[in-house]
Amino acid sequence: MICNLCPRNCGAERNEYDGRGVCRAGTLPKVARIAPHMWEEPCISGERGSGTVFFSGCTLRCVYCQNYEISAKNRGRIITVNELADEFKRLENLGVHNINLVSPTPYIYAVLKALEIYKPSIPVVYNTSGYEKVETLRLLDGAADIYLPDFKYASPTLSEQYSAAKNYVESAVPAIEEMLRQTGTPEFGGDGMLKRGTVIRHLVLPNHTRNSIDVLDIINERFQGAMVSLMGQYVPLGKASNYEKLNRKITQREYEKVKNHLFELNLDGFVQELSSADEKYVPAWDY
Ligand code: SF4
């Protein structure tokens, strides 16, 4: 196929096993880990975990990616669509609360086919960097129950510097609006687990509290009905050590400043503990 699935618009040739686009993904799913995952938001992980499929290759490839081994180095194993459907079933049989697809966009056609073969009775979560195209997301209307988009940057300068994506904000804003259109406001089950809705995540970067505050302001203005998940788990991984401002964890003071703004805006959602900033929370890429 010639691929223009995400805002990179590579127009790149992709075959089943290989791709020449920025994500380097082929069309068959390449996965780094499939397992119950306990470290998502409480309404996603619950007590039995989120049945997570970590796909290899990413359309954004941030220099500080917390999953750098799989996003930039494309570690993983190629499986067939039928095997992916079998994995959805296996995860569901383990009793997880949902099927959580992490960075699935390059494989969206394979994912949709797998969901046709086996549609789980638990919610399907689409977990993304937020760097998406509305027309691609429309393919998921009715297939995804929950969206977990990141909203990383408020400025094209930063998105270009750290993700080589000057068009991040202009892409992510309409993309998240489309996610909200599809899911509506959050719906919870009697067990407190999220059944439907959009939760916007923001990872606070060191030395960039201004960016975080601007991001929260955009969320407040543009994304009515979404919940926010503020994350303080940043650890300098990937190529972060090459960037002076990114080469440390965030401080308590920085996190407090962003948290206070979140509380002032009275946004609904979650705030992660700063103690989550530890490399031990990076999953084992052991598929
Ligand atoms: S999905 Fe991959 S190949 Fe397709 S446009 Fe995006 S980065 Fe390029």
CSV table of C-alpha atoms and ligand atoms in Angstrom, one decimal:
chain,number,residue,atom,x,y,z
A,1,MET,CA,0.0,0.0,0.0
A,2,ILE,CA,0.9,3.7,-0.4
A,3,CYS,CA,0.4,5.1,3.1
A,4,ASN,CA,-1.0,8.5,4.2
A,5,LEU,CA,-2.7,7.2,7.3
A,6,CYS,CA,-1.3,9.8,9.7
A,7,PRO,CA,-0.3,13.5,9.5
A,8,ARG,CA,3.2,12.6,8.3
A,9,ASN,CA,1.5,11.9,4.9
A,10,CYS,CA,4.6,10.0,3.9
A,11,GLY,CA,3.0,8.6,0.7
A,12,ALA,CA,5.4,5.7,1.4
A,13,GLU,CA,5.3,2.2,0.0
A,14,ARG,CA,4.5,-0.4,2.7
A,15,ASN,CA,4.4,-4.2,2.2
A,16,GLU,CA,3.4,-6.8,4.7
A,17,TYR,CA,6.7,-7.0,6.5
A,18,ASP,CA,8.4,-3.6,5.9
A,19,GLY,CA,7.7,0.0,5.3
A,20,ARG,CA,9.6,3.0,4.1
A,21,GLY,CA,7.5,5.6,6.0
A,22,VAL,CA,8.6,7.5,9.1
A,23,CYS,CA,7.0,4.8,11.3
A,24,ARG,CA,8.8,2.1,9.3
A,25,ALA,CA,5.9,-0.3,9.9
A,26,GLY,CA,4.8,-2.9,7.4
A,27,THR,CA,1.1,-3.7,7.2
A,28,LEU,CA,1.1,-6.9,9.3
A,29,PRO,CA,1.0,-6.1,13.0
A,30,LYS,CA,4.3,-6.0,14.7
A,31,VAL,CA,4.0,-6.3,18.5
A,32,ALA,CA,6.5,-5.9,21.3
A,33,ARG,CA,4.3,-7.1,24.2
A,34,ILE,CA,0.8,-8.4,24.7
A,35,ALA,CA,-0.2,-8.8,28.4
A,36,PRO,CA,-2.4,-7.4,31.2
A,37,HIS,CA,-1.0,-4.0,32.2
A,38,MET,CA,-1.5,-2.5,35.6
A,39,TRP,CA,-0.1,1.0,35.2
A,40,GLU,CA,-2.8,2.8,33.2
A,41,GLU,CA,-5.3,5.1,34.9
A,42,PRO,CA,-7.4,3.3,37.7
A,43,CYS,CA,-10.5,3.3,35.6
A,44,ILE,CA,-8.6,1.5,32.8
A,45,SER,CA,-6.4,-0.9,34.7
A,46,GLY,CA,-8.7,-1.6,37.6
A,47,GLU,CA,-7.9,-4.7,39.6
A,48,ARG,CA,-7.4,-7.2,36.8
A,49,GLY,CA,-5.4,-5.1,34.4
A,50,SER,CA,-5.8,-3.6,30.9
A,51,GLY,CA,-5.3,-6.2,28.1
A,52,THR,CA,-2.6,-4.3,26.3
A,53,VAL,CA,-1.1,-4.8,22.9
A,54,PHE,CA,2.0,-2.7,22.4
A,55,PHE,CA,2.6,-2.2,18.7
A,56,SER,CA,6.1,-1.5,17.4
A,57,GLY,CA,6.9,1.6,15.3
A,58,CYS,CA,5.3,5.0,16.0
A,59,THR,CA,4.2,7.8,13.8
A,60,LEU,CA,5.5,10.5,16.2
A,61,ARG,CA,8.9,9.1,17.5
A,62,CYS,CA,9.6,11.7,20.2
A,63,VAL,CA,13.2,12.0,21.1
A,64,TYR,CA,12.4,11.3,24.8
A,65,CYS,CA,9.9,8.4,24.1
A,66,GLN,CA,9.3,6.4,27.3
A,67,ASN,CA,8.9,3.3,25.0
A,68,TYR,CA,11.9,4.2,22.8
A,69,GLU,CA,12.9,0.5,22.2
A,70,ILE,CA,9.7,-0.2,20.4
A,71,SER,CA,8.7,3.2,19.0
A,72,ALA,CA,12.0,4.1,17.3
A,73,LYS,CA,13.9,0.8,17.2
A,74,ASN,CA,10.9,-1.1,16.1
A,75,ARG,CA,11.6,-4.1,18.3
A,76,GLY,CA,8.9,-6.7,18.1
A,77,ARG,CA,7.5,-9.7,16.3
A,78,ILE,CA,5.3,-9.8,13.3
A,79,ILE,CA,2.0,-11.7,13.7
A,80,THR,CA,-0.9,-12.4,11.4
A,81,VAL,CA,-4.4,-10.8,11.7
A,82,ASN,CA,-5.8,-14.1,12.8
A,83,GLU,CA,-3.1,-14.3,15.6
A,84,LEU,CA,-4.0,-10.7,16.6
A,85,ALA,CA,-7.7,-11.7,16.9
A,86,ASP,CA,-6.7,-14.8,18.9
A,87,GLU,CA,-4.7,-12.5,21.3
A,88,PHE,CA,-7.8,-10.3,21.9
A,89,LYS,CA,-9.7,-13.5,22.8
A,90,ARG,CA,-6.8,-14.8,25.0
A,91,LEU,CA,-6.6,-11.4,26.9
A,92,GLU,CA,-10.3,-11.3,27.4
A,93,ASN,CA,-10.3,-14.8,28.8
A,94,LEU,CA,-7.7,-13.7,31.3
A,95,GLY,CA,-10.3,-11.4,32.8
A,96,VAL,CA,-8.9,-8.0,31.8
A,97,HIS,CA,-11.1,-5.0,31.8
A,98,ASN,CA,-10.5,-3.9,28.2
A,99,ILE,CA,-8.4,-4.4,25.1
A,100,ASN,CA,-5.8,-1.6,25.0
A,101,LEU,CA,-4.2,-0.9,21.6
A,102,VAL,CA,-1.0,1.2,22.0
A,103,SER,CA,0.2,3.1,19.0
A,104,PRO,CA,-1.9,1.1,16.5
A,105,THR,CA,-2.4,3.6,13.8
A,106,PRO,CA,0.1,2.2,11.2
A,107,TYR,CA,-1.7,-1.2,11.6
A,108,ILE,CA,-5.3,0.2,11.6
A,109,TYR,CA,-6.5,-2.0,8.7
A,110,ALA,CA,-5.1,-5.1,10.4
A,111,VAL,CA,-6.7,-4.1,13.7
A,112,LEU,CA,-10.1,-3.5,12.1
A,113,LYS,CA,-9.9,-6.9,10.4
A,114,ALA,CA,-8.9,-8.6,13.7
A,115,LEU,CA,-11.9,-6.9,15.4
A,116,GLU,CA,-14.1,-8.3,12.7
A,117,ILE,CA,-12.8,-11.8,13.3
A,118,TYR,CA,-13.2,-11.5,17.1
A,119,LYS,CA,-15.0,-8.5,18.7
A,120,PRO,CA,-14.4,-8.6,22.4
A,121,SER,CA,-17.3,-8.0,24.7
A,122,ILE,CA,-15.1,-5.7,26.8
A,123,PRO,CA,-14.3,-2.1,25.7
A,124,VAL,CA,-11.6,-1.5,23.0
A,125,VAL,CA,-9.2,1.3,23.9
A,126,TYR,CA,-7.3,3.2,21.2
A,127,ASN,CA,-4.2,4.6,22.9
A,128,THR,CA,-2.4,7.1,20.7
A,129,SER,CA,0.1,10.0,20.7
A,130,GLY,CA,-2.7,12.3,19.5
A,131,TYR,CA,-0.9,12.7,16.2
A,132,GLU,CA,-3.8,11.5,14.0
A,133,LYS,CA,-5.8,12.4,11.0
A,134,VAL,CA,-9.6,12.8,11.4
A,135,GLU,CA,-10.3,10.7,8.2
A,136,THR,CA,-8.3,7.8,9.7
A,137,LEU,CA,-10.0,8.0,13.0
A,138,ARG,CA,-13.4,7.9,11.2
A,139,LEU,CA,-12.5,4.3,10.2
A,140,LEU,CA,-12.7,3.5,13.9
A,141,ASP,CA,-16.2,4.9,14.5
A,142,GLY,CA,-18.1,2.1,16.3
A,143,ALA,CA,-15.0,0.0,16.8
A,144,ALA,CA,-13.2,2.0,19.5
A,145,ASP,CA,-15.0,2.6,22.8
A,146,ILE,CA,-12.4,4.6,24.6
A,147,TYR,CA,-9.7,6.9,23.3
A,148,LEU,CA,-6.6,7.6,25.3
A,149,PRO,CA,-4.8,10.3,23.3
A,150,ASP,CA,-1.8,12.2,24.4
A,151,PHE,CA,-1.9,15.9,24.0
A,152,LYS,CA,1.8,16.7,24.2
A,153,TYR,CA,2.5,20.2,22.9
A,154,ALA,CA,0.9,23.6,22.7
A,155,SER,CA,3.5,25.0,20.3
A,156,PRO,CA,4.8,24.0,16.8
A,157,THR,CA,8.3,25.0,17.9
A,158,LEU,CA,8.4,22.3,20.6
A,159,SER,CA,6.7,19.7,18.6
A,160,GLU,CA,9.2,20.3,15.8
A,161,GLN,CA,12.2,20.3,18.2
A,162,TYR,CA,11.3,17.1,20.1
A,163,SER,CA,9.1,15.1,17.6
A,164,ALA,CA,10.0,16.5,14.2
A,165,ALA,CA,6.3,17.3,13.8
A,166,LYS,CA,5.6,21.0,13.3
A,167,ASN,CA,2.0,20.2,12.5
A,168,TYR,CA,1.3,18.3,15.8
A,169,VAL,CA,-1.0,20.9,17.4
A,170,GLU,CA,-3.0,21.6,14.2
A,171,SER,CA,-3.4,17.8,13.8
A,172,ALA,CA,-4.1,16.8,17.4
A,173,VAL,CA,-6.8,19.3,18.1
A,174,PRO,CA,-9.2,18.2,15.4
A,175,ALA,CA,-8.2,14.6,16.0
A,176,ILE,CA,-9.2,14.8,19.7
A,177,GLU,CA,-12.4,16.6,18.8
A,178,GLU,CA,-13.2,13.7,16.5
A,179,MET,CA,-12.5,11.2,19.3
A,180,LEU,CA,-14.9,13.1,21.6
A,181,ARG,CA,-17.5,13.2,18.9
A,182,GLN,CA,-17.4,9.4,18.6
A,183,THR,CA,-17.3,8.6,22.3
A,184,GLY,CA,-19.3,11.4,23.9
A,185,THR,CA,-18.9,12.1,27.6
A,186,PRO,CA,-17.4,9.4,29.9
A,187,GLU,CA,-19.6,6.5,30.9
A,188,PHE,CA,-18.6,4.3,33.8
A,189,GLY,CA,-19.8,0.8,34.8
A,190,GLY,CA,-21.1,0.0,38.3
A,191,ASP,CA,-17.5,-1.3,39.0
A,192,GLY,CA,-16.1,2.2,38.4
A,193,MET,CA,-14.4,1.1,35.1
A,194,LEU,CA,-14.6,3.4,32.1
A,195,LYS,CA,-16.8,1.9,29.4
A,196,ARG,CA,-16.8,4.7,26.9
A,197,GLY,CA,-15.2,8.1,26.7
A,198,THR,CA,-12.0,10.0,25.9
A,199,VAL,CA,-9.2,10.6,28.4
A,200,ILE,CA,-6.5,13.1,27.3
A,201,ARG,CA,-3.1,12.5,28.7
A,202,HIS,CA,-0.4,15.0,29.2
A,203,LEU,CA,3.2,14.1,30.2
A,204,VAL,CA,4.9,17.0,31.9
A,205,LEU,CA,8.4,17.6,30.5
A,206,PRO,CA,11.3,19.1,32.6
A,207,ASN,CA,11.9,22.8,32.0
A,208,HIS,CA,8.6,23.1,30.1
A,209,THR,CA,5.9,23.9,32.6
A,210,ARG,CA,4.8,26.8,30.3
A,211,ASN,CA,4.0,24.2,27.6
A,212,SER,CA,2.0,22.1,30.1
A,213,ILE,CA,0.0,25.1,31.2
A,214,ASP,CA,-0.8,26.1,27.6
A,215,VAL,CA,-1.8,22.5,26.9
A,216,LEU,CA,-4.2,22.5,29.8
A,217,ASP,CA,-5.7,25.8,28.6
A,218,ILE,CA,-6.3,24.4,25.2
A,219,ILE,CA,-7.9,21.3,26.7
A,220,ASN,CA,-10.2,23.5,28.8
A,221,GLU,CA,-11.2,25.6,25.8
A,222,ARG,CA,-11.6,23.0,23.1
A,223,PHE,CA,-12.3,19.6,24.6
A,224,GLN,CA,-15.4,19.8,26.7
A,225,GLY,CA,-16.5,16.5,28.1
A,226,ALA,CA,-13.0,14.9,28.1
A,227,MET,CA,-11.2,13.8,31.2
A,228,VAL,CA,-7.6,14.7,31.7
A,229,SER,CA,-4.8,12.5,33.0
A,230,LEU,CA,-1.7,14.5,34.1
A,231,MET,CA,1.5,12.4,34.1
A,232,GLY,CA,4.7,13.1,36.0
A,233,GLN,CA,6.4,9.8,35.1
A,234,TYR,CA,9.0,11.4,32.8
A,235,VAL,CA,12.4,9.7,32.8
A,236,PRO,CA,15.1,10.8,30.4
A,237,LEU,CA,15.1,7.9,28.0
A,238,GLY,CA,15.7,7.5,24.3
A,239,LYS,CA,17.8,10.4,23.0
A,240,ALA,CA,16.8,12.7,25.8
A,241,SER,CA,20.3,12.9,27.1
A,242,ASN,CA,21.2,14.8,23.9
A,243,TYR,CA,18.9,17.6,24.9
A,244,GLU,CA,20.0,19.7,27.9
A,245,LYS,CA,16.5,20.6,29.0
A,246,LEU,CA,15.2,17.1,28.8
A,247,ASN,CA,18.0,15.4,30.6
A,248,ARG,CA,16.5,15.0,34.1
A,249,LYS,CA,13.2,14.1,35.7
A,250,ILE,CA,10.7,16.8,36.6
A,251,THR,CA,10.9,18.4,40.0
A,252,GLN,CA,8.3,18.5,42.6
A,253,ARG,CA,8.0,22.3,42.1
A,254,GLU,CA,7.4,21.9,38.4
A,255,TYR,CA,4.8,19.3,38.9
A,256,GLU,CA,3.0,21.3,41.6
A,257,LYS,CA,2.9,24.4,39.3
A,258,VAL,CA,1.2,22.4,36.6
A,259,LYS,CA,-1.1,20.5,39.0
A,260,ASN,CA,-2.2,23.8,40.5
A,261,HIS,CA,-3.2,25.1,37.1
A,262,LEU,CA,-5.2,21.9,36.5
A,263,PHE,CA,-7.0,22.4,39.7
A,264,GLU,CA,-7.7,26.1,39.0
A,265,LEU,CA,-9.3,25.1,35.7
A,266,ASN,CA,-11.3,22.5,37.6
A,267,LEU,CA,-10.7,19.8,34.9
A,268,ASP,CA,-12.0,16.4,35.6
A,269,GLY,CA,-9.6,13.4,35.6
A,270,PHE,CA,-6.5,12.0,37.2
A,271,VAL,CA,-3.1,13.1,38.6
A,272,GLN,CA,-0.3,10.6,38.7
A,273,GLU,CA,2.0,10.3,41.7
A,274,LEU,CA,5.5,11.8,41.0
A,275,SER,CA,7.0,8.5,42.4
A,276,SER,CA,5.9,6.8,39.2
A,277,ALA,CA,8.9,8.4,37.5
A,278,ASP,CA,11.1,5.4,37.5
A,279,GLU,CA,12.6,3.2,34.7
A,280,LYS,CA,11.2,0.2,36.4
A,281,TYR,CA,7.7,1.1,35.1
A,282,VAL,CA,8.9,0.6,31.5
A,283,PRO,CA,7.4,-2.7,30.5
A,284,ALA,CA,9.6,-5.6,29.4
A,285,TRP,CA,9.5,-5.8,25.5
A,286,ASP,CA,9.5,-9.6,25.6
A,287,TYR,CA,6.9,-10.7,23.1
B,1,SF4,S1,1.4,5.6,9.2
B,1,SF4,FE1,3.7,5.5,8.9
B,1,SF4,S2,4.0,5.3,6.7
B,1,SF4,FE2,1.8,6.0,7.0
B,1,SF4,S3,1.9,8.2,6.8
B,1,SF4,FE3,2.1,7.7,9.0
B,1,SF4,S4,4.3,7.5,9.4
B,1,SF4,FE4,4.0,7.5,7.2
